[in-house]
mmCIF file of C-alpha atoms in Angstrom:
data_model
loop_
_atom_site.group_PDB
_atom_site.id
_atom_site.type_symbol
_atom_site.label_atom_id
_atom_site.label_comp_id
_atom_site.label_asym_id
_atom_site.label_seq_id
_atom_site.Cartn_x
_atom_site.Cartn_y
_atom_site.Cartn_z
ATOM 1 C CA MET A 1 137.171 191.110 89.033
ATOM 2 C CA ASN A 2 140.048 192.716 89.496
ATOM 3 C CA GLY A 3 139.874 196.093 90.924
ATOM 4 C CA VAL A 4 141.930 198.224 88.517
ATOM 5 C CA LEU A 5 140.255 195.984 85.296
ATOM 6 C CA LEU A 6 136.559 197.509 87.160
ATOM 7 C CA MET A 7 138.186 201.266 87.308
ATOM 8 C CA VAL A 8 139.347 200.827 83.306
ATOM 9 C CA VAL A 9 135.361 199.596 82.657
ATOM 10 C CA ALA A 10 133.886 202.250 84.550
ATOM 11 C CA ALA A 11 136.161 204.984 83.085
ATOM 12 C CA ALA A 12 134.960 203.136 79.901
ATOM 13 C CA VAL A 13 131.174 203.509 80.193
ATOM 14 C CA LEU A 14 131.110 206.582 82.080
ATOM 15 C CA ALA A 15 133.375 208.108 79.318
ATOM 16 C CA CYS A 16 130.670 206.756 76.430
ATOM 17 C CA GLY A 17 127.781 208.184 78.507
ATOM 18 C CA TYR A 18 129.236 211.661 78.144
ATOM 19 C CA LEU A 19 130.526 211.443 74.626
ATOM 20 C CA GLY A 20 127.534 209.803 73.212
ATOM 21 C CA TYR A 21 124.083 209.738 75.636
ATOM 22 C CA GLY A 22 124.919 213.531 76.408
ATOM 23 C CA ARG A 23 125.457 214.577 73.174
ATOM 24 C CA TRP A 24 122.088 212.862 72.028
ATOM 25 C CA LEU A 25 120.247 215.003 74.657
ATOM 26 C CA ALA A 26 122.403 217.981 74.505
ATOM 27 C CA ASN A 27 121.158 217.953 70.876
ATOM 28 C CA LYS A 28 117.512 216.976 71.822
ATOM 29 C CA TRP A 29 116.988 219.495 73.921
ATOM 30 C CA GLY A 30 118.753 222.185 71.538
ATOM 31 C CA VAL A 31 121.412 223.513 73.790
ATOM 32 C CA ASP A 32 123.469 226.471 71.256
ATOM 33 C CA LYS A 33 127.444 225.993 72.895
ATOM 34 C CA GLU A 34 127.426 229.331 71.315
ATOM 35 C CA ALA A 35 124.601 230.609 73.529
ATOM 36 C CA LEU A 36 125.747 232.942 76.388
ATOM 37 C CA THR A 37 125.072 232.155 80.195
ATOM 38 C CA PRO A 38 123.217 234.069 82.818
ATOM 39 C CA ALA A 39 126.401 234.931 84.108
ATOM 40 C CA LYS A 40 127.944 236.533 80.943
ATOM 41 C CA ARG A 41 124.570 237.956 79.536
ATOM 42 C CA MET A 42 123.846 239.645 83.304
ATOM 43 C CA LYS A 43 127.524 240.009 85.284
ATOM 44 C CA ASP A 44 127.974 242.134 87.950
ATOM 45 C CA GLY A 45 130.216 240.673 89.797
ATOM 46 C CA LYS A 46 128.154 239.218 92.502
ATOM 47 C CA SER A 47 124.812 237.357 91.629
ATOM 48 C CA PHE A 48 126.285 236.794 88.298
ATOM 49 C CA SER A 49 130.809 236.421 87.775
ATOM 50 C CA PRO A 50 131.437 234.239 84.785
ATOM 51 C CA VAL A 51 134.085 231.269 85.700
ATOM 52 C CA SER A 52 136.184 228.743 84.176
ATOM 53 C CA ALA A 53 134.899 225.415 83.203
ATOM 54 C CA PHE A 54 137.340 223.443 85.336
ATOM 55 C CA THR A 55 135.168 225.180 88.353
ATOM 56 C CA ALA A 56 132.069 225.052 87.185
ATOM 57 C CA PHE A 57 133.155 221.172 86.531
ATOM 58 C CA SER A 58 135.050 221.235 89.971
ATOM 59 C CA HIS A 59 131.604 222.632 91.839
ATOM 60 C CA GLN A 60 129.264 220.019 90.247
ATOM 61 C CA PHE A 61 131.319 216.666 90.182
ATOM 62 C CA SER A 62 131.674 217.620 93.834
ATOM 63 C CA SER A 63 127.774 218.253 94.422
ATOM 64 C CA ILE A 64 127.008 214.851 92.845
ATOM 65 C CA CYS A 65 130.114 212.751 94.285
ATOM 66 C CA GLY A 66 129.438 213.992 97.818
ATOM 67 C CA ALA A 67 127.834 211.534 99.276
ATOM 68 C CA GLY A 68 129.296 208.329 97.021
ATOM 69 C CA PRO A 69 132.308 207.293 99.231
ATOM 70 C CA VAL A 70 129.575 207.397 102.420
ATOM 71 C CA THR A 71 126.474 205.447 101.108
ATOM 72 C CA GLY A 72 128.963 203.461 98.192
ATOM 73 C CA THR A 73 130.718 201.662 101.539
ATOM 74 C CA ILE A 74 127.310 201.096 102.652
ATOM 75 C CA VAL A 75 125.906 199.178 100.003
ATOM 76 C CA ALA A 76 129.167 197.250 98.969
ATOM 77 C CA MET A 77 128.867 196.027 102.616
ATOM 78 C CA ALA A 78 125.527 195.297 102.658
ATOM 79 C CA PHE A 79 124.873 193.863 98.756
ATOM 80 C CA GLY A 80 128.221 193.404 97.724
ATOM 81 C CA TRP A 81 130.349 195.281 94.945
ATOM 82 C CA LEU A 82 127.847 194.244 92.177
ATOM 83 C CA PRO A 83 125.045 196.760 92.908
ATOM 84 C CA VAL A 84 127.180 199.641 93.767
ATOM 85 C CA VAL A 85 128.952 199.285 90.271
ATOM 86 C CA LEU A 86 125.079 199.278 88.713
ATOM 87 C CA TRP A 87 124.680 202.350 90.696
ATOM 88 C CA VAL A 88 126.732 203.678 89.807
ATOM 89 C CA LEU A 89 127.120 203.818 85.971
ATOM 90 C CA VAL A 90 123.643 203.474 85.212
ATOM 91 C CA GLY A 91 122.056 205.378 87.952
ATOM 92 C CA GLY A 92 125.098 207.892 87.323
ATOM 93 C CA ILE A 93 124.515 208.075 83.815
ATOM 94 C CA PHE A 94 120.766 207.768 82.857
ATOM 95 C CA PHE A 95 119.606 208.662 86.120
ATOM 96 C CA GLY A 96 121.968 211.538 88.293
ATOM 97 C CA ALA A 97 123.568 212.753 84.459
ATOM 98 C CA VAL A 98 120.451 214.081 83.546
ATOM 99 C CA HIS A 99 118.895 215.309 86.465
ATOM 100 C CA ASP A 100 121.615 217.595 87.373
ATOM 101 C CA PHE A 101 122.225 218.452 83.194
ATOM 102 C CA GLY A 102 118.277 219.130 82.733
ATOM 103 C CA ALA A 103 118.428 221.154 86.172
ATOM 104 C CA LEU A 104 121.644 223.347 84.927
ATOM 105 C CA TYR A 105 119.935 224.270 81.610
ATOM 106 C CA ALA A 106 116.674 224.616 82.681
ATOM 107 C CA SER A 107 118.245 227.462 85.014
ATOM 108 C CA MET A 108 120.671 228.738 82.334
ATOM 109 C CA LYS A 109 118.107 229.323 80.166
ATOM 110 C CA ASN A 110 115.680 231.333 82.078
ATOM 111 C CA ASN A 111 118.362 233.430 83.910
ATOM 112 C CA GLY A 112 119.868 232.009 86.385
ATOM 113 C CA LYS A 113 116.610 230.519 88.503
ATOM 114 C CA SER A 114 116.691 227.983 90.995
ATOM 115 C CA LEU A 115 115.004 224.752 90.775
ATOM 116 C CA ALA A 116 112.478 226.348 93.203
ATOM 117 C CA GLN A 117 111.932 229.378 91.019
ATOM 118 C CA LEU A 118 111.112 227.230 88.321
ATOM 119 C CA ILE A 119 108.384 225.411 89.739
ATOM 120 C CA GLU A 120 106.708 228.283 90.823
ATOM 121 C CA LYS A 121 106.987 229.442 87.124
ATOM 122 C CA TYR A 122 105.555 226.495 85.770
ATOM 123 C CA ILE A 123 103.335 225.098 88.053
ATOM 124 C CA GLY A 124 102.477 227.322 91.092
ATOM 125 C CA LYS A 125 103.535 228.212 94.243
ATOM 126 C CA THR A 126 101.886 225.628 95.750
ATOM 127 C CA GLY A 127 104.808 223.394 93.943
ATOM 128 C CA ARG A 128 106.901 225.602 94.988
ATOM 129 C CA ARG A 129 106.059 225.510 98.978
ATOM 130 C CA LEU A 130 106.180 221.442 98.029
ATOM 131 C CA PHE A 131 109.602 221.159 96.505
ATOM 132 C CA LEU A 132 111.650 223.641 99.409
ATOM 133 C CA LEU A 133 109.504 221.373 102.457
ATOM 134 C CA PHE A 134 111.348 218.409 100.463
ATOM 135 C CA CYS A 135 114.617 220.070 100.298
ATOM 136 C CA TRP A 136 114.037 221.313 103.582
ATOM 137 C CA LEU A 137 112.909 217.693 105.367
ATOM 138 C CA PHE A 138 115.642 215.798 103.267
ATOM 139 C CA CYS A 139 118.833 218.162 104.344
ATOM 140 C CA ILE A 140 117.544 217.388 108.122
ATOM 141 C CA ILE A 141 117.902 213.730 106.966
ATOM 142 C CA VAL A 142 121.011 213.939 105.632
ATOM 143 C CA ILE A 143 122.738 216.284 108.329
ATOM 144 C CA ALA A 144 121.467 213.535 110.642
ATOM 145 C CA ALA A 145 122.765 211.140 108.904
ATOM 146 C CA PHE A 146 126.637 212.473 108.814
ATOM 147 C CA THR A 147 126.310 213.733 112.428
ATOM 148 C CA ASP A 148 125.788 210.144 113.425
ATOM 149 C CA MET A 149 128.229 208.634 111.224
ATOM 150 C CA VAL A 150 131.116 211.885 112.436
ATOM 151 C CA CYS A 151 130.039 211.368 116.239
ATOM 152 C CA LYS A 152 130.692 207.303 115.841
ATOM 153 C CA THR A 153 133.960 208.072 114.218
ATOM 154 C CA PHE A 154 135.128 210.907 116.413
ATOM 155 C CA MET A 155 134.212 208.267 119.565
ATOM 156 C CA PHE A 156 137.407 206.887 121.711
ATOM 157 C CA THR A 157 137.182 203.278 122.385
ATOM 158 C CA PRO A 158 137.130 202.105 125.681
ATOM 159 C CA ALA A 159 139.071 200.111 127.431
ATOM 160 C CA VAL A 160 138.640 196.157 128.211
ATOM 161 C CA ASP A 161 140.114 193.590 130.664
ATOM 162 C CA ALA A 162 140.855 189.700 129.642
ATOM 163 C CA SER A 163 137.057 188.777 130.284
ATOM 164 C CA GLY A 164 135.736 191.545 128.151
ATOM 165 C CA ALA A 165 134.555 193.717 130.699
ATOM 166 C CA ALA A 166 135.060 197.960 130.164
ATOM 167 C CA THR A 167 137.591 198.843 132.690
ATOM 168 C CA GLY A 168 136.520 202.795 132.557
ATOM 169 C CA ALA A 169 139.984 203.585 130.827
ATOM 170 C CA ILE A 170 140.378 204.259 127.117
ATOM 171 C CA ASP A 171 142.024 202.393 124.858
ATOM 172 C CA PHE A 172 144.396 204.916 122.973
ATOM 173 C CA THR A 173 145.741 203.031 120.699
ATOM 174 C CA LYS A 174 142.533 201.852 119.278
ATOM 175 C CA SER A 175 141.148 205.299 119.715
ATOM 176 C CA TYR A 176 144.412 206.508 117.283
ATOM 177 C CA ALA A 177 141.713 206.923 114.622
ATOM 178 C CA ALA A 178 139.203 208.933 116.263
ATOM 179 C CA GLY A 179 141.481 211.606 117.113
ATOM 180 C CA CYS A 180 143.389 211.978 113.661
ATOM 181 C CA ALA A 181 139.709 212.325 112.318
ATOM 182 C CA GLY A 182 138.950 214.787 114.908
ATOM 183 C CA THR A 183 142.322 216.411 114.230
ATOM 184 C CA ILE A 184 141.724 216.984 110.557
ATOM 185 C CA SER A 185 138.139 218.104 110.578
ATOM 186 C CA ILE A 186 139.513 220.760 113.306
ATOM 187 C CA LEU A 187 142.480 221.706 110.464
ATOM 188 C CA PHE A 188 139.835 221.715 107.726
ATOM 189 C CA THR A 189 137.392 224.470 109.192
ATOM 190 C CA PHE A 190 140.940 226.965 109.708
ATOM 191 C CA VAL A 191 142.204 226.136 106.357
ATOM 192 C CA ALA A 192 138.592 227.434 105.205
ATOM 193 C CA ILE A 193 138.789 230.375 107.524
ATOM 194 C CA ALA A 194 142.693 231.018 105.872
ATOM 195 C CA PHE A 195 141.146 230.243 102.336
ATOM 196 C CA GLY A 196 138.505 233.219 102.167
ATOM 197 C CA TRP A 197 140.555 235.631 104.474
ATOM 198 C CA ALA A 198 142.946 234.720 101.107
ATOM 199 C CA GLN A 199 140.470 235.161 98.916
ATOM 200 C CA LYS A 200 139.152 238.566 100.020
ATOM 201 C CA LYS A 201 142.433 239.484 100.764
ATOM 202 C CA PHE A 202 144.089 239.526 97.183
ATOM 203 C CA ASN A 203 140.938 239.171 95.018
ATOM 204 C CA LEU A 204 141.039 235.273 94.277
ATOM 205 C CA THR A 205 137.704 235.585 92.997
ATOM 206 C CA GLY A 206 137.758 238.049 90.154
ATOM 207 C CA ALA A 207 140.837 236.061 88.599
ATOM 208 C CA ALA A 208 138.793 233.107 87.318
ATOM 209 C CA GLU A 209 136.522 235.936 85.403
ATOM 210 C CA PHE A 210 140.113 235.805 83.368
ATOM 211 C CA ILE A 211 140.815 232.408 82.629
ATOM 212 C CA THR A 212 137.340 232.109 80.287
#
């Protein structure tokens, strides 16, 4: 299938899921658009601080799409493009989006409490401990997988002779991509530091409050 056509179809399906299924869920759950969020009801400038809808959307978008470029590519190479498309469309609408929507709405209805706190409230301390243990183990697996991929990305390519045997030298031409990836990662670190300094220096955190 043509790539552009696939993107158009996927965008249309996701839009229908958002406008149709999302609106149906909101009505079923009794979501009140006029209700004040905990950020506004309990505003203290620290733990609770209102932001624009675009900022909230950006955080959620980056969270749910973080592993997509990695896992999607791996699944596509192993099984083809169709399972990936079905995973993104069917899984994104009926699993990922519903999970995030439900978790965020439950948190909003309970003064911004985390899922662990909600589990303790409705299930008990044992459920909370099991949930936190699962989160801890899941984070270890994710960190290990990404560390492995990052290491392989940054590895240099050894030079080989005509027979294919390693010469002990480095093939700088083939290692160029790894060097670029390493350099960009280092620059990102300094950009994050500079952004944090600018955010504190010019009080950028408070600017979002005036957008709402």
